Coordinates of N, CA and C and ligand atoms in Angstrom, one line a residue:
X1291 N 0.8 -1.0 0.0 CA 0.0 0.2 0.1 C 0.9 1.3 0.1
X1292 N 0.7 2.0 -1.0 CA 1.4 3.1 -0.9 C 1.0 4.3 -0.2
X1293 N 2.1 5.3 0.4 CA 1.8 6.3 0.9 C 1.0 7.7 0.1
X1294 N -0.4 7.9 0.6 CA -1.0 9.0 -0.3 C -0.3 10.2 -0.6
X1295 N -0.5 10.7 -1.7 CA 0.4 11.7 -2.2 C -0.3 13.1 -1.3
X1296 N 0.6 14.0 -0.7 CA 0.1 15.0 0.0 C 0.7 16.3 -0.5
X1297 N 0.2 17.4 -0.3 CA 0.6 18.4 -1.0 C 0.7 19.4 0.3
X1298 N 1.7 20.2 0.2 CA 1.7 21.4 1.0 C 0.9 22.7 1.3
X1299 N 0.6 22.6 -0.2 CA -0.4 23.8 -0.3 C -1.8 23.2 -1.0
X1300 N -3.0 23.6 -1.2 CA -4.3 23.3 -1.7 C -3.8 23.4 -3.2
X1301 N -4.1 22.2 -3.9 CA -4.0 22.6 -5.6 C -5.3 21.5 -6.2
X1302 N -5.5 21.6 -7.4 CA -6.2 21.1 -8.0 C -6.1 19.5 -7.8
X1303 N -7.2 18.6 -7.8 CA -6.6 17.3 -7.5 C -5.8 16.3 -8.8
X1304 N -6.4 17.0 -10.1 CA -6.0 16.4 -11.1 C -4.3 16.3 -11.2
X1305 N -3.7 17.0 -10.3 CA -2.2 17.2 -10.5 C -1.9 15.8 -9.4
X1306 N -2.3 15.5 -8.8 CA -2.1 14.1 -7.7 C -2.6 13.1 -8.3
X1307 N -3.8 13.3 -9.2 CA -4.4 11.7 -9.8 C -3.5 11.6 -10.6
X1308 N -2.7 12.2 -11.4 CA -2.1 11.8 -12.6 C -0.8 11.2 -12.1
X1309 N -0.7 9.8 -12.5 CA 0.7 9.0 -12.3 C 0.9 8.3 -13.5
X1310 N 2.1 7.3 -13.4 CA 2.4 6.9 -14.4 C 2.5 5.2 -14.4
X1311 N 1.5 4.3 -14.3 CA 1.2 3.0 -14.3 C 2.0 2.4 -15.6
X1312 N 2.4 1.3 -15.3 CA 2.8 0.1 -16.2 C 2.0 -0.6 -16.4
X1313 N 1.1 -1.3 -15.8 CA 0.1 -2.2 -15.8 C -1.2 -1.8 -16.5
X1314 N -1.2 -1.9 -18.0 CA -2.4 -1.7 -18.8 C -3.1 -3.0 -18.9
X1315 N -4.4 -2.7 -19.2 CA -5.5 -3.8 -19.6 C -5.3 -4.1 -21.0
X1316 N -4.8 -3.6 -21.9 CA -5.1 -4.2 -23.1 C -6.0 -3.6 -24.1
X1317 N -6.9 -3.1 -23.2 CA -8.2 -2.4 -23.9 C -7.6 -1.3 -24.8
X1318 N -8.3 -1.6 -26.0 CA -8.2 -0.8 -27.2 C -8.8 1.0 -26.9
X1319 N -8.0 1.7 -27.4 CA -8.7 3.4 -27.4 C -9.3 3.3 -28.7
X1320 N -10.2 4.0 -28.9 CA -10.9 4.4 -30.6 C -10.0 5.7 -30.6
X1321 N -9.8 5.9 -31.8 CA -8.6 7.0 -32.5 C -9.4 8.4 -31.8
X1322 N -10.7 8.3 -32.0 CA -11.4 9.8 -31.6 C -10.7 10.2 -30.0
X1323 N -10.8 9.2 -29.2 CA -10.3 9.3 -28.2 C -8.8 9.7 -27.6
X1324 N -8.1 9.0 -28.6 CA -6.8 9.5 -28.6 C -6.6 10.9 -29.1
X1325 N -7.4 11.3 -30.2 CA -7.3 12.7 -30.8 C -7.8 13.6 -30.0
X1326 N -8.6 13.2 -28.8 CA -8.8 14.4 -27.9 C -7.5 14.5 -27.0
X1327 N -6.7 13.8 -27.2 CA -5.4 13.8 -26.2 C -4.7 15.0 -26.8
X1328 N -4.5 14.8 -28.4 CA -3.9 15.5 -28.9 C -4.3 16.9 -28.9
X1329 N -5.8 16.8 -29.0 CA -6.3 18.3 -28.8 C -6.0 18.9 -27.7
X1330 N -5.8 18.3 -26.6 CA -5.4 18.8 -25.5 C -4.1 19.4 -25.5
X1331 N -3.2 18.5 -26.1 CA -1.7 19.1 -26.2 C -1.6 20.2 -27.2
X1332 N -2.5 20.0 -28.4 CA -2.5 21.2 -28.9 C -2.5 22.9 -28.4
X1333 N -3.5 22.8 -27.4 CA -3.5 23.9 -26.7 C -2.3 24.5 -25.6
X1334 N -1.2 23.7 -25.8 CA -0.4 24.2 -24.9 C 0.3 25.2 -25.4
X1335 N 0.9 26.2 -24.5 CA 1.7 27.6 -24.6 C 3.1 27.0 -25.2
X1336 N 3.6 28.0 -26.0 CA 4.9 28.1 -26.7 C 5.4 29.3 -26.7
X1337 N 6.7 29.5 -27.2 CA 7.4 30.7 -27.6 C 6.9 31.0 -29.1
X1338 N 6.7 32.3 -29.1 CA 6.2 32.7 -30.3 C 4.8 31.9 -30.9
X1339 N 4.2 31.0 -30.0 CA 2.9 30.4 -30.5 C 3.6 29.4 -31.5
X1340 N 4.8 29.0 -31.7 CA 5.2 28.1 -32.7 C 4.7 27.1 -32.8
X1341 N 4.4 26.1 -31.6 CA 3.8 25.1 -31.5 C 4.6 24.1 -32.4
X1342 N 6.0 23.7 -31.5 CA 6.8 23.1 -32.2 C 6.5 21.3 -32.0
X1343 N 5.8 21.0 -31.6 CA 5.4 19.7 -31.0 C 4.7 19.2 -32.4
X1344 N 5.1 17.8 -32.5 CA 4.5 16.7 -33.5 C 4.7 15.4 -32.9
X1345 N 3.4 14.8 -33.3 CA 3.0 13.6 -32.7 C 2.8 12.7 -33.6
X1346 N 3.5 11.5 -33.5 CA 3.6 10.3 -34.4 C 3.1 9.1 -33.6
X1347 N 2.0 8.2 -33.9 CA 1.4 7.6 -33.2 C 0.8 6.2 -33.7
X1348 N 0.6 5.2 -32.9 CA 0.4 3.9 -33.4 C -0.5 3.2 -32.5
X1349 N -1.9 2.7 -33.0 CA -2.4 1.9 -32.1 C -2.1 0.6 -32.0
X1350 N -2.0 0.0 -30.8 CA -1.7 -1.4 -30.6 C -2.8 -2.5 -31.6
X1351 N -2.0 -3.4 -32.3 CA -2.7 -4.0 -33.3 C -2.7 -3.5 -34.7
X1352 N -2.3 -2.3 -34.6 CA -2.6 -1.7 -36.4 C -1.2 -2.0 -36.6
X1353 N -1.0 -2.1 -38.4 CA 0.3 -2.0 -38.9 C 1.7 -1.3 -38.6
X1354 N 1.3 -0.1 -38.1 CA 2.4 0.7 -37.5 C 3.1 0.2 -36.2
X1355 N 2.3 -0.4 -35.4 CA 2.4 -0.7 -33.9 C 3.8 -1.5 -34.0
X1356 N 4.3 -2.1 -34.9 CA 5.3 -2.8 -34.6 C 6.8 -2.1 -34.7
X1357 N 6.4 -1.1 -35.5 CA 7.6 -0.1 -36.1 C 7.8 0.6 -34.7
X1358 N 6.7 1.3 -34.2 CA 7.0 2.4 -32.8 C 7.3 1.0 -31.5
X1359 N 6.6 0.2 -31.5 CA 6.8 -1.0 -30.2 C 8.5 -1.4 -30.1
X1360 N 8.9 -1.6 -31.2 CA 10.0 -2.1 -31.7 C 11.7 -0.8 -31.4
X1361 N 10.8 0.2 -31.1 CA 12.1 1.0 -30.9 C 12.2 1.4 -29.3
X1362 N 11.2 0.7 -28.3 CA 11.5 0.8 -26.9 C 12.4 -0.3 -26.5
X1363 N 13.1 0.3 -25.5 CA 14.2 -0.6 -24.9 C 13.2 -1.4 -24.1
X1364 N 14.3 -2.5 -23.9 CA 13.9 -4.0 -23.4 C 12.9 -3.8 -22.2
X1365 N 13.3 -3.0 -21.4 CA 12.8 -2.8 -20.1 C 11.4 -2.3 -20.1
X1366 N 11.3 -1.2 -21.2 CA 10.1 -0.7 -21.4 C 9.2 -1.5 -22.1
X1367 N 10.0 -2.1 -23.1 CA 8.9 -3.2 -23.9 C 8.3 -4.2 -23.0
X1368 N 8.7 -4.6 -21.9 CA 8.4 -5.4 -21.1 C 6.6 -5.3 -20.6
X1369 N 6.5 -4.1 -20.3 CA 5.3 -3.4 -19.8 C 4.5 -2.9 -21.1
X1370 N 5.0 -2.4 -21.8 CA 4.4 -1.1 -22.5 C 3.7 -1.9 -23.8
X1371 N 3.5 -3.4 -23.8 CA 2.9 -4.1 -24.6 C 1.6 -4.3 -24.5
X1372 N 1.1 -4.0 -23.6 CA -0.4 -4.1 -23.4 C -1.0 -2.7 -23.4
X1373 N -0.4 -1.6 -24.0 CA -0.6 -0.2 -23.9 C -2.0 -0.4 -25.2
X1374 N -2.4 0.6 -25.2 CA -3.3 0.9 -26.2 C -2.9 1.7 -27.6
X1375 N -2.0 2.5 -27.0 CA -1.5 3.5 -28.1 C 0.2 4.0 -27.9
X1376 N 0.7 4.1 -28.8 CA 2.1 4.5 -28.3 C 2.4 5.8 -29.4
X1377 N 2.9 7.0 -29.0 CA 3.1 7.9 -29.3 C 4.7 8.3 -29.5
X1378 N 5.1 9.0 -30.3 CA 6.5 9.2 -30.3 C 6.4 10.9 -30.5
X1379 N 7.0 11.8 -29.6 CA 6.8 13.2 -29.4 C 8.0 13.7 -30.1
X1380 N 7.9 14.3 -31.1 CA 8.9 15.0 -32.0 C 8.7 16.5 -31.8
X1381 N 10.0 17.5 -31.9 CA 9.8 19.0 -31.8 C 10.8 19.3 -32.9
X1382 N 10.3 20.7 -33.5 CA 10.7 21.3 -34.6 C 11.5 22.1 -34.0
X1383 N 12.9 22.1 -34.4 CA 13.9 22.8 -33.8 C 14.4 24.4 -34.4
X1384 N 13.9 24.4 -35.4 CA 14.0 25.6 -36.0 C 12.3 26.5 -36.7
X1385 N 12.6 27.9 -36.7 CA 11.2 28.2 -37.0 C 11.1 29.6 -38.1
X1386 N 10.4 30.0 -39.0 CA 10.3 31.0 -39.5 C 9.6 32.2 -38.9
X1387 N 10.3 32.9 -38.4 CA 9.4 34.1 -37.6 C 8.8 35.1 -38.6
X1388 N 7.9 35.8 -38.3 CA 7.3 36.6 -39.4 C 7.7 37.7 -39.8
X1389 N 8.0 37.4 -41.1 CA 8.9 38.6 -41.9 C 10.2 38.3 -42.0
X1390 N 10.6 37.2 -41.5 CA 12.1 36.7 -41.9 C 12.3 35.8 -43.0
X1391 N 13.3 36.0 -43.8 CA 13.4 35.1 -44.7 C 14.3 33.6 -44.7
X1392 N 14.7 33.3 -43.5 CA 15.1 32.3 -42.9 C 14.8 31.9 -41.5
X1393 N 15.1 30.7 -41.6 CA 14.6 29.9 -40.1 C 15.6 30.6 -38.9
X1394 N 15.0 30.6 -38.2 CA 15.8 30.9 -37.0 C 15.6 29.8 -35.9
X1395 N 16.7 29.2 -35.0 CA 16.4 28.1 -33.8 C 15.4 28.7 -32.8
X1396 N 14.6 27.5 -32.6 CA 13.7 27.8 -31.7 C 14.2 27.2 -30.3
X1397 N 14.9 28.1 -29.8 CA 15.5 27.7 -28.4 C 14.8 27.0 -27.2
X1398 N 13.4 27.2 -27.2 CA 12.6 26.2 -26.2 C 11.8 25.2 -26.9
X1399 N 12.3 24.6 -28.0 CA 11.5 23.5 -28.8 C 11.0 22.3 -27.7
X1400 N 12.3 21.8 -26.9 CA 11.8 20.9 -25.9 C 10.9 21.2 -25.0
X1401 N 11.3 22.5 -24.3 CA 10.3 22.8 -23.2 C 9.2 23.0 -23.8
X1402 N 8.7 23.6 -24.7 CA 7.7 23.6 -25.4 C 6.5 22.2 -25.6
X1403 N 7.5 21.5 -25.9 CA 7.0 20.0 -26.3 C 6.6 19.3 -24.9
X1404 N 7.4 19.9 -24.0 CA 7.3 19.2 -22.7 C 5.8 19.7 -22.3
X1405 N 5.5 20.8 -22.3 CA 4.2 21.4 -21.8 C 3.0 20.6 -22.4
X1406 N 3.4 20.5 -23.9 CA 2.3 19.8 -24.5 C 2.1 18.3 -24.1
X1407 N 3.1 17.6 -23.9 CA 3.3 16.3 -23.1 C 2.5 16.1 -21.8
X1408 N 2.7 17.5 -21.2 CA 2.1 17.5 -19.8 C 0.3 17.6 -19.9
X1409 N 0.2 18.3 -20.8 CA -1.2 18.7 -21.1 C -1.7 17.4 -21.7
X1410 N -0.9 16.4 -22.5 CA -1.8 15.3 -22.9 C -1.9 14.5 -21.8
X1411 N -1.0 14.2 -21.1 CA -1.2 13.6 -19.7 C -2.2 13.7 -18.8
X1412 N -2.5 15.0 -18.5 CA -3.5 15.5 -17.7 C -4.8 15.2 -18.5
X1413 N -4.6 15.3 -20.0 CA -6.0 15.2 -20.6 C -6.7 13.8 -20.3
X1414 N -5.5 12.9 -20.6 CA -5.5 11.4 -20.5 C -6.2 10.9 -19.4
X1415 N -5.6 11.6 -18.1 CA -6.3 11.4 -16.8 C -7.8 11.7 -16.6
X1416 N -8.3 12.9 -17.2 CA -9.3 13.4 -17.3 C -10.5 12.3 -17.9
X1417 N -9.8 11.6 -19.0 CA -10.8 11.0 -19.8 C -10.5 9.5 -19.2
X1418 N -10.2 9.3 -18.2 CA -10.1 7.7 -17.9 C -9.1 6.9 -18.5
X1419 N -8.2 7.6 -19.1 CA -6.7 6.7 -19.7 C -5.6 7.2 -18.8
X1420 N -4.7 6.4 -18.7 CA -3.3 6.7 -18.4 C -2.4 6.9 -19.1
X1421 N -1.3 7.2 -18.7 CA 0.0 7.9 -20.0 C 1.1 7.5 -19.2
X1422 N 2.1 7.0 -19.8 CA 3.5 6.8 -19.1 C 4.6 7.3 -20.0
X1423 N 5.5 8.4 -19.8 CA 6.0 8.8 -20.5 C 7.5 7.8 -20.7
X1424 N 8.1 7.9 -21.6 CA 9.2 6.7 -21.9 C 10.5 7.6 -22.7
X1425 N 11.5 7.4 -21.9 CA 12.5 8.1 -22.5 C 13.5 6.9 -22.7
X1426 N 13.3 5.9 -22.6 CA 14.0 4.5 -22.8 C 13.7 4.1 -24.0
X1427 N 14.2 4.8 -25.2 CA 13.8 4.1 -26.7 C 15.0 4.7 -27.5
X1428 N 14.9 4.1 -28.8 CA 16.2 4.4 -29.6 C 15.8 5.7 -30.3
X1429 N 16.0 7.0 -30.0 CA 15.7 8.0 -30.8 C 16.3 8.1 -32.2
X1430 N 17.9 7.4 -32.5 CA 18.2 7.6 -33.8 C 17.5 6.7 -34.9
X1431 N 17.0 5.4 -34.4 CA 16.2 4.7 -34.9 C 14.9 5.4 -35.3
X1432 N 14.3 5.9 -34.3 CA 12.9 6.6 -34.5 C 13.1 7.6 -35.6
X1433 N 14.2 8.5 -35.8 CA 14.2 9.4 -36.9 C 14.5 8.7 -38.1
X1434 N 15.4 7.6 -38.2 CA 15.1 6.8 -39.7 C 13.9 6.1 -40.0
X1435 N 13.2 5.4 -38.9 CA 12.3 4.3 -39.2 C 11.1 5.3 -39.1
X1436 N 10.9 6.3 -38.7 CA 9.4 7.2 -38.9 C 10.0 8.2 -39.6
X1437 N 11.1 8.3 -40.5 CA 11.0 9.4 -41.2 C 11.1 10.8 -41.0
X1438 N 11.5 11.1 -39.7 CA 11.7 12.5 -39.3 C 12.8 12.9 -40.1
X1439 N 12.6 14.3 -40.5 CA 13.5 15.1 -41.1 C 14.3 16.0 -40.2
X1440 N 15.3 16.3 -41.0 CA 16.3 17.1 -40.3 C 15.7 18.6 -39.9
X1441 N 16.0 19.3 -38.7 CA 15.0 20.1 -38.5 C 14.3 19.7 -37.1
X1442 N 14.1 18.6 -36.8 CA 13.1 18.0 -36.0 C 14.1 17.0 -35.0
X1443 N 13.7 17.3 -33.5 CA 14.5 16.5 -32.9 C 13.4 15.4 -32.2
X1444 N 13.7 14.2 -32.1 CA 12.9 13.1 -31.3 C 13.1 13.0 -29.9
X1445 N 11.9 13.5 -29.2 CA 12.0 13.8 -27.9 C 11.7 12.8 -26.8
X1446 N 10.6 12.2 -27.2 CA 10.3 11.0 -26.2 C 8.8 10.3 -26.8
X1447 N 9.1 9.0 -25.9 CA 7.9 8.1 -26.4 C 6.9 7.8 -25.5
X1448 N 5.4 7.7 -25.7 CA 4.5 7.8 -25.0 C 3.5 6.6 -24.7
X1449 N 3.3 5.9 -23.9 CA 2.4 4.9 -23.7 C 1.2 5.2 -23.1
X1450 N 0.1 4.9 -23.9 CA -1.3 5.1 -23.4 C -2.3 4.2 -23.1
X1451 N -2.7 3.7 -22.0 CA -3.8 2.9 -21.9 C -4.8 2.8 -21.0
X1452 N -5.3 1.5 -20.6 CA -6.6 2.1 -19.7 C -5.4 1.2 -18.4
X1453 N -5.7 1.8 -17.0 CA -5.0 1.2 -16.2 C -5.1 -0.1 -15.7
X1454 N -4.4 -1.0 -15.8 CA -4.6 -2.5 -15.6 C -4.4 -2.9 -13.8
X1455 N -4.3 -4.3 -13.6 CA -4.1 -4.9 -12.4 C -2.4 -4.9 -12.3
X1456 N -2.1 -4.3 -11.2 CA -0.7 -4.4 -11.1 C 0.1 -6.0 -10.7
X1457 N -1.1 -6.5 -10.1 CA -0.7 -8.4 -10.0 C -0.3 -9.0 -11.3
X1458 N -0.7 -8.5 -12.6 CA -0.1 -9.0 -13.9 C 0.8 -8.7 -14.5
X1459 N 1.6 -7.7 -13.6 CA 2.9 -6.9 -14.0 C 4.0 -8.5 -13.5
X1460 N 5.2 -8.2 -14.0 CA 6.4 -8.9 -13.7 C 6.7 -8.3 -12.3
X1461 N 7.1 -9.5 -11.3 CA 7.2 -9.3 -10.1 C 7.9 -8.0 -9.5
X1462 N 9.3 -7.8 -10.2 CA 10.0 -6.4 -10.0 C 9.4 -5.1 -10.2
X1463 N 8.0 -5.2 -11.3 CA 7.7 -4.1 -11.6 C 6.4 -4.0 -10.9
X1464 N 6.1 -4.8 -10.2 CA 4.8 -5.0 -9.5 C 5.0 -3.9 -8.0
X1465 N 6.1 -4.0 -7.7 CA 6.4 -3.0 -6.2 C 6.4 -1.4 -6.6
X1466 N 6.6 -1.4 -7.6 CA 7.0 -0.2 -8.1 C 5.6 0.7 -8.9
X1467 N 4.5 -0.3 -8.8 CA 3.3 0.1 -9.4 C 2.7 1.2 -8.3
X1468 N 3.0 2.4 -8.1 CA 2.4 3.3 -7.4 C 2.6 4.4 -7.8
X1469 N 1.6 5.4 -7.1 CA 2.1 7.0 -7.3 C 3.8 7.3 -6.7
X1470 N 4.4 8.1 -7.1 CA 5.5 8.4 -6.7 C 5.2 9.9 -5.8
X1471 N 6.3 10.3 -4.8 CA 6.4 11.4 -4.0 C 7.1 12.3 -4.5
X1472 N 7.1 13.7 -4.3 CA 8.2 14.4 -4.8 C 9.0 15.4 -3.5
X1473 N 10.1 15.9 -4.0 CA 10.7 16.5 -3.0 C 9.8 17.8 -2.5
X1474 N 10.2 18.5 -1.4 CA 9.6 19.3 -0.6 C 9.8 20.6 -1.4
X1475 N 8.9 21.3 -1.3 CA 9.0 22.7 -2.0 C 10.4 23.5 -1.9
X1476 N 10.6 23.3 -0.4 CA 11.7 24.5 0.0 C 13.0 23.7 -0.9
X1477 N 13.0 22.9 -1.3 CA 14.2 22.4 -2.1 C 14.0 22.5 -3.8
X1478 N 13.0 23.2 -4.0 CA 12.7 23.3 -5.4 C 12.5 25.0 -5.5
X1479 N 12.2 25.5 -4.7 CA 11.8 27.0 -4.6 C 12.4 28.0 -4.1
X1480 N 13.2 29.2 -4.4 CA 14.1 30.1 -3.8 C 13.6 31.4 -3.6
X1481 N 13.6 32.3 -3.1 CA 13.6 33.9 -3.2 C 14.7 34.6 -3.7
X1482 N 14.7 35.0 -5.1 CA 15.7 35.9 -5.2 C 16.8 35.5 -5.6
X1483 N 17.4 34.5 -5.4 CA 18.7 33.9 -5.7 C 18.8 32.3 -5.5
X1484 N 19.8 31.9 -6.1 CA 19.7 30.2 -6.1 C 20.7 29.5 -5.1
X1485 N 19.8 29.4 -4.0 CA 20.3 29.4 -2.9 C 19.8 27.5 -2.6
X1486 N 20.4 26.7 -3.2 CA 19.8 25.3 -2.8 C 21.1 24.4 -2.3
X1487 N 21.0 23.7 -1.6 CA 21.8 22.5 -1.3 C 22.4 21.8 -2.6
X1488 N 23.4 21.4 -2.9 CA 23.5 20.6 -4.0 C 23.2 19.3 -3.6
X1489 N 22.6 18.5 -4.4 CA 22.2 17.4 -4.0 C 23.4 16.3 -3.8
Ligands
LIG1405 C1 11.2 12.3 -19.9 C2 10.4 11.2 -19.2 C3 11.3 9.9 -19.5 C4 10.7 8.7 -18.8 N1 11.6 7.4 -19.1 C5 10.7 6.7 -18.5 C6 11.3 5.2 -19.2 O1 12.0 4.9 -20.1 N2 10.5 4.2 -18.5 C7 9.8 4.1 -17.5 O2 9.3 3.6 -16.9 N3 9.4 5.6 -16.9 C8 9.8 6.7 -17.4 N4 9.6 7.7 -17.3 C9 8.3 7.7 -16.0 C10 8.9 8.3 -14.8 O3 9.8 7.6 -14.2 C11 7.8 9.1 -14.2 O4 7.1 10.0 -14.7 C12 8.4 9.8 -12.4 O5 9.1 8.5 -11.8 C13 7.3 10.5 -11.9 O6 6.2 9.4 -11.6 P1 4.6 9.7 -12.0 O7 4.4 10.0 -13.3 O8 4.1 8.5 -11.8 O9 4.2 11.0 -11.1 C14 9.9 9.1 -17.9 C15 9.0 10.4 -17.5 C16 9.8 11.4 -18.3 C17 9.1 12.6 -17.8

């Protein structure tokens, strides 16, 4: 039994209710439902409103599933096989600013794409789905296999599914199947000056 997540200040419960399970039921997600998650991501803020995020997805059982699933590292493949969908988040690294004749770098392309990922994750939670970010995948192979052109960076894989029974996970993963905790605010926030103890 995990310790319930507790906040130091009152916040909307959605932030505590979202967590990243590994046990999925295998239930399919309708494309419409998946697109509602992309819709939420679409409304994330970004520098210059450049919206650098791009999503490549595969539904479990579709012809493209094997190609996305095969990008995952072995440890992640153990649990992600029962996800309903896999998404690869890609960001555009350059942007043509209004009136400019050449592209210039978008310094915050990863940051902005992270905001889009967070929106997707929260919308999934609202809609009764769970999401789990996966950094453990082959970004270089994703680039070639998914046809990602220059000027784009492969950021993250995301598993989406209906949360399942932890008992069905391999034993070592079962113990980790619970919401994680967070560092205290005092170790994350300082007034006026960077005054944190080094970890
Ligand atoms: C960028 C990123 C990469 C991650 N990579 C993996 C991964 O490869 N495998 C995995 O099981 N979880 C991965 N996670 C999930 C994190 O471990 C998880 O979000 C973190 O422990 C906080 O837990 P919570 O999401 O349940 O609140 C990743 C999360 C992020 C944001």
